[in-house]
mmCIF file of C-alpha atoms in Angstrom:
data_model
loop_
_atom_site.group_PDB
_atom_site.id
_atom_site.type_symbol
_atom_site.label_atom_id
_atom_site.label_comp_id
_atom_site.label_asym_id
_atom_site.label_seq_id
_atom_site.Cartn_x
_atom_site.Cartn_y
_atom_site.Cartn_z
ATOM 1 C CA UNK A 5 -1.187 -9.227 11.390
ATOM 2 C CA UNK A 6 -3.160 -9.975 8.267
ATOM 3 C CA UNK A 7 -0.836 -8.811 5.474
ATOM 4 C CA UNK A 8 -3.127 -9.597 2.567
ATOM 5 C CA UNK A 9 -2.609 -6.264 0.824
ATOM 6 C CA UNK A 10 0.046 -3.590 0.451
ATOM 7 C CA UNK A 11 -1.307 -1.209 3.102
ATOM 8 C CA UNK A 12 -1.657 -4.016 5.647
ATOM 9 C CA UNK A 13 1.917 -5.159 4.923
ATOM 10 C CA UNK A 14 3.349 -1.697 5.530
ATOM 11 C CA UNK A 15 1.157 -1.180 8.606
ATOM 12 C CA UNK A 16 2.364 -4.500 10.041
ATOM 13 C CA UNK A 17 5.964 -3.320 9.652
ATOM 14 C CA UNK A 18 5.045 -0.148 11.542
ATOM 15 C CA UNK A 19 3.431 -2.172 14.361
ATOM 16 C CA UNK A 20 6.629 -4.163 14.751
ATOM 17 C CA UNK A 21 8.708 -0.973 14.872
ATOM 18 C CA UNK A 22 6.251 0.603 17.294
ATOM 19 C CA UNK A 23 6.669 -2.319 19.708
ATOM 20 C CA UNK A 24 10.339 -1.346 19.973
ATOM 21 C CA UNK A 25 9.391 2.223 20.921
ATOM 22 C CA UNK A 26 10.201 2.355 24.632
ATOM 23 C CA UNK A 27 11.547 5.895 24.944
ATOM 24 C CA UNK A 28 15.216 4.941 24.478
ATOM 25 C CA UNK A 29 16.183 6.310 21.062
ATOM 26 C CA UNK A 30 19.224 4.053 20.709
ATOM 27 C CA UNK A 31 17.037 0.986 21.260
ATOM 28 C CA UNK A 32 14.532 2.212 18.681
ATOM 29 C CA UNK A 33 17.134 1.942 15.922
ATOM 30 C CA UNK A 34 17.564 -1.722 15.062
ATOM 31 C CA UNK A 35 20.433 -2.663 12.763
ATOM 32 C CA UNK A 36 22.044 -5.865 11.506
ATOM 33 C CA UNK A 37 25.452 -4.213 11.789
ATOM 34 C CA UNK A 38 26.857 -0.791 12.654
ATOM 35 C CA UNK A 39 25.001 2.221 11.303
ATOM 36 C CA UNK A 40 26.250 3.402 7.898
ATOM 37 C CA UNK A 41 28.797 6.200 8.080
ATOM 38 C CA UNK A 42 27.739 9.695 7.061
ATOM 39 C CA UNK A 43 25.961 12.871 8.075
ATOM 40 C CA UNK A 44 22.271 11.964 7.919
ATOM 41 C CA UNK A 45 19.301 12.022 10.322
ATOM 42 C CA UNK A 46 17.377 9.109 11.782
ATOM 43 C CA UNK A 47 13.971 9.592 13.380
ATOM 44 C CA UNK A 48 13.187 6.359 15.267
ATOM 45 C CA UNK A 49 11.805 3.823 15.174
ATOM 46 C CA UNK A 50 13.685 2.385 12.192
ATOM 47 C CA UNK A 51 15.251 -0.852 11.007
ATOM 48 C CA UNK A 52 18.437 -0.781 8.897
ATOM 49 C CA UNK A 53 19.909 -3.913 7.346
ATOM 50 C CA UNK A 54 23.515 -4.634 6.409
ATOM 51 C CA UNK A 55 25.544 -3.134 3.549
ATOM 52 C CA UNK A 56 23.315 -0.041 3.446
ATOM 53 C CA UNK A 57 24.616 3.334 2.224
ATOM 54 C CA UNK A 58 22.955 6.626 3.141
ATOM 55 C CA UNK A 59 23.889 10.001 1.611
ATOM 56 C CA UNK A 60 24.518 13.324 3.310
ATOM 57 C CA UNK A 61 21.561 15.270 4.770
ATOM 58 C CA UNK A 62 19.139 12.417 4.179
ATOM 59 C CA UNK A 63 16.265 11.832 6.622
ATOM 60 C CA UNK A 64 15.339 8.258 7.528
ATOM 61 C CA UNK A 65 12.142 7.646 9.498
ATOM 62 C CA UNK A 66 10.122 7.597 11.468
ATOM 63 C CA UNK A 67 8.839 4.084 10.773
ATOM 64 C CA UNK A 68 11.276 3.217 7.997
ATOM 65 C CA UNK A 69 12.431 -0.306 7.144
ATOM 66 C CA UNK A 70 15.652 -0.327 5.108
ATOM 67 C CA UNK A 71 16.647 -3.854 4.072
ATOM 68 C CA UNK A 72 20.079 -5.243 3.097
ATOM 69 C CA UNK A 73 22.048 -3.638 0.272
ATOM 70 C CA UNK A 74 19.862 -0.543 -0.074
ATOM 71 C CA UNK A 75 21.533 2.613 -1.399
ATOM 72 C CA UNK A 76 20.076 6.046 -0.626
ATOM 73 C CA UNK A 77 21.454 9.279 -2.097
ATOM 74 C CA UNK A 78 21.911 12.642 -0.429
ATOM 75 C CA UNK A 79 19.024 14.923 0.613
ATOM 76 C CA UNK A 80 16.505 12.075 0.307
ATOM 77 C CA UNK A 81 13.558 11.420 2.645
ATOM 78 C CA UNK A 82 12.289 7.971 3.598
ATOM 79 C CA UNK A 83 9.220 8.186 5.852
ATOM 80 C CA UNK A 84 6.801 5.401 6.918
ATOM 81 C CA UNK A 85 8.154 3.247 4.083
ATOM 82 C CA UNK A 86 9.679 -0.147 3.360
ATOM 83 C CA UNK A 87 12.705 -0.453 1.058
ATOM 84 C CA UNK A 88 13.437 -4.076 0.206
ATOM 85 C CA UNK A 89 16.800 -5.642 -0.684
ATOM 86 C CA UNK A 90 19.133 -3.864 -3.112
ATOM 87 C CA UNK A 91 16.697 -1.063 -3.946
ATOM 88 C CA UNK A 92 18.128 2.360 -4.810
ATOM 89 C CA UNK A 93 16.875 5.847 -4.020
ATOM 90 C CA UNK A 94 18.494 8.801 -5.819
ATOM 91 C CA UNK A 95 19.522 12.161 -4.412
ATOM 92 C CA UNK A 96 16.649 14.425 -3.440
ATOM 93 C CA UNK A 97 14.020 11.688 -3.828
ATOM 94 C CA UNK A 98 11.141 11.301 -1.348
ATOM 95 C CA UNK A 99 9.438 8.042 -0.415
ATOM 96 C CA UNK A 100 6.342 8.498 1.760
ATOM 97 C CA UNK A 101 4.241 5.581 3.034
ATOM 98 C CA UNK A 102 5.287 3.386 0.103
ATOM 99 C CA UNK A 103 7.063 0.120 -0.672
ATOM 100 C CA UNK A 104 10.056 -0.304 -2.971
ATOM 101 C CA UNK A 105 10.536 -3.942 -3.948
ATOM 102 C CA UNK A 106 13.919 -5.617 -4.394
ATOM 103 C CA UNK A 107 16.277 -4.254 -7.061
ATOM 104 C CA UNK A 108 13.968 -1.337 -7.864
ATOM 105 C CA UNK A 109 15.311 2.175 -8.418
ATOM 106 C CA UNK A 110 13.886 5.630 -7.856
ATOM 107 C CA UNK A 111 16.060 8.213 -9.607
ATOM 108 C CA UNK A 112 16.942 11.656 -8.272
ATOM 109 C CA UNK A 113 14.279 14.187 -7.258
ATOM 110 C CA UNK A 114 11.424 11.722 -7.789
ATOM 111 C CA UNK A 115 8.551 11.292 -5.354
ATOM 112 C CA UNK A 116 6.630 8.154 -4.394
ATOM 113 C CA UNK A 117 3.431 8.785 -2.432
ATOM 114 C CA UNK A 118 1.348 6.831 0.064
ATOM 115 C CA UNK A 119 0.037 3.344 -0.587
ATOM 116 C CA UNK A 120 2.127 3.054 -3.757
ATOM 117 C CA UNK A 121 4.547 0.282 -4.652
ATOM 118 C CA UNK A 122 7.412 0.035 -7.118
ATOM 119 C CA UNK A 123 7.759 -3.575 -8.291
ATOM 120 C CA UNK A 124 10.939 -5.632 -8.324
ATOM 121 C CA UNK A 125 13.429 -4.427 -10.921
ATOM 122 C CA UNK A 126 11.367 -1.391 -11.931
ATOM 123 C CA UNK A 127 12.941 2.029 -12.490
ATOM 124 C CA UNK A 128 11.331 5.417 -11.855
ATOM 125 C CA UNK A 129 13.086 8.127 -13.895
ATOM 126 C CA UNK A 130 14.371 11.482 -12.674
ATOM 127 C CA UNK A 131 11.939 14.159 -11.486
ATOM 128 C CA UNK A 132 8.973 11.795 -11.752
ATOM 129 C CA UNK A 133 6.018 11.323 -9.433
ATOM 130 C CA UNK A 134 4.164 8.124 -8.542
ATOM 131 C CA UNK A 135 0.808 9.298 -7.201
ATOM 132 C CA UNK A 136 -1.060 7.950 -4.205
ATOM 133 C CA UNK A 137 -2.187 4.331 -4.487
ATOM 134 C CA UNK A 138 -0.408 3.628 -7.793
ATOM 135 C CA UNK A 139 1.160 0.204 -8.316
ATOM 136 C CA UNK A 140 4.121 -0.232 -10.666
ATOM 137 C CA UNK A 141 4.420 -3.891 -11.712
ATOM 138 C CA UNK A 142 7.863 -5.607 -11.782
ATOM 139 C CA UNK A 143 10.443 -4.777 -14.474
ATOM 140 C CA UNK A 144 8.702 -1.581 -15.658
ATOM 141 C CA UNK A 145 10.394 1.606 -16.850
ATOM 142 C CA UNK A 146 9.012 5.047 -16.056
ATOM 143 C CA UNK A 147 10.708 7.866 -17.974
ATOM 144 C CA UNK A 148 11.921 11.135 -16.499
ATOM 145 C CA UNK A 149 9.558 14.043 -15.756
ATOM 146 C CA UNK A 150 6.510 11.748 -15.708
ATOM 147 C CA UNK A 151 3.515 11.807 -13.364
ATOM 148 C CA UNK A 152 2.131 8.273 -12.993
ATOM 149 C CA UNK A 153 -1.464 8.453 -11.767
ATOM 150 C CA UNK A 154 -2.647 4.984 -12.849
ATOM 151 C CA UNK A 155 -1.317 1.493 -12.210
ATOM 152 C CA UNK A 156 1.409 0.489 -14.660
ATOM 153 C CA UNK A 157 1.031 -3.195 -15.474
ATOM 154 C CA UNK A 158 1.785 -3.369 -19.212
ATOM 155 C CA UNK A 159 4.274 -1.511 -21.401
ATOM 156 C CA UNK A 160 6.177 1.504 -20.150
ATOM 157 C CA UNK A 161 5.282 4.983 -19.044
ATOM 158 C CA UNK A 162 7.354 7.571 -20.863
ATOM 159 C CA UNK A 163 6.789 11.211 -21.549
ATOM 160 C CA UNK A 164 8.555 11.097 -24.915
ATOM 161 C CA UNK A 165 5.448 10.396 -27.014
ATOM 162 C CA UNK A 166 5.947 13.514 -29.195
ATOM 163 C CA UNK A 167 8.983 13.977 -31.459
ATOM 164 C CA UNK A 168 9.962 15.954 -34.579
ATOM 165 C CA UNK A 169 7.928 13.617 -36.785
ATOM 166 C CA UNK A 170 4.709 13.602 -34.812
ATOM 167 C CA UNK A 171 3.371 11.254 -32.164
ATOM 168 C CA UNK A 172 4.880 7.831 -31.680
ATOM 169 C CA UNK A 173 4.414 5.160 -29.063
ATOM 170 C CA UNK A 174 5.307 1.507 -28.547
ATOM 171 C CA UNK A 175 2.091 0.964 -26.627
ATOM 172 C CA UNK A 176 -1.316 0.020 -27.956
ATOM 173 C CA UNK A 177 -3.416 3.124 -28.538
ATOM 174 C CA UNK A 178 -6.702 2.385 -26.838
ATOM 175 C CA UNK A 179 -9.727 4.701 -26.871
ATOM 176 C CA UNK A 180 -8.688 6.468 -23.677
ATOM 177 C CA UNK A 181 -5.190 7.324 -25.002
ATOM 178 C CA UNK A 182 -6.635 8.485 -28.355
ATOM 179 C CA UNK A 183 -9.137 10.735 -26.563
ATOM 180 C CA UNK A 184 -6.327 12.239 -24.448
ATOM 181 C CA UNK A 185 -4.181 12.885 -27.525
ATOM 182 C CA UNK A 186 -7.147 14.392 -29.381
ATOM 183 C CA UNK A 187 -7.928 16.677 -26.454
ATOM 184 C CA UNK A 188 -4.290 17.820 -26.277
ATOM 185 C CA UNK A 189 -4.092 18.494 -30.030
ATOM 186 C CA UNK A 190 -7.436 20.282 -30.036
ATOM 187 C CA UNK A 191 -6.383 22.588 -27.213
ATOM 188 C CA UNK A 192 -3.155 23.593 -28.983
ATOM 189 C CA UNK A 193 -4.310 23.882 -32.602
ATOM 190 C CA UNK A 194 -7.677 25.577 -32.177
ATOM 191 C CA UNK A 195 -9.280 26.308 -35.601
ATOM 192 C CA UNK A 196 -6.364 24.820 -37.563
ATOM 193 C CA UNK A 197 -6.236 21.817 -39.861
ATOM 194 C CA UNK A 198 -5.084 18.638 -38.161
ATOM 195 C CA UNK A 199 -4.052 15.423 -39.859
ATOM 196 C CA UNK A 200 -3.967 11.958 -38.316
ATOM 197 C CA UNK A 201 -2.545 8.732 -39.732
ATOM 198 C CA UNK A 202 -1.332 5.280 -38.802
ATOM 199 C CA UNK A 203 1.089 2.759 -40.309
#
């Protein structure tokens, strides 16, 4: 396989799993050691590494690769995805056709959609969504209740831009962000005086 991009990498993993698919369910579950204990579902074909924990009522597969040291909470769904070493998936989270790199974390009730990747050491906060095709670079922080619809390469992506004192952000305010803020303010304070400032 040519694995020159993210989609090709994930597809190659699926081809390997598909080659194991010979009608015998037990043979379509490949593990480095015994299956983790617990009440969860596996839809073959899947690969599960060693020292993996899987929560109650979680669904793994089909076409899931779960590498060593991965921890998955209860009621989660991992479908057509690759979870690399020591990544963590919280309770109620869904990973669909995506890649989680090593030591990354997806907190509870978050969703990661197709052709997306969460970089090594990155954290996706609770109840957040990473939209289709979005790439989160390594060591990034995404706050809770956030919808990430663009690649996150610099800074962080947090919802907490508004507080009791106005609007504040650690990131550079480029023209696109200023236009979005202006549109939001204009829609809320129609025909009212609005003040802007910087320090």
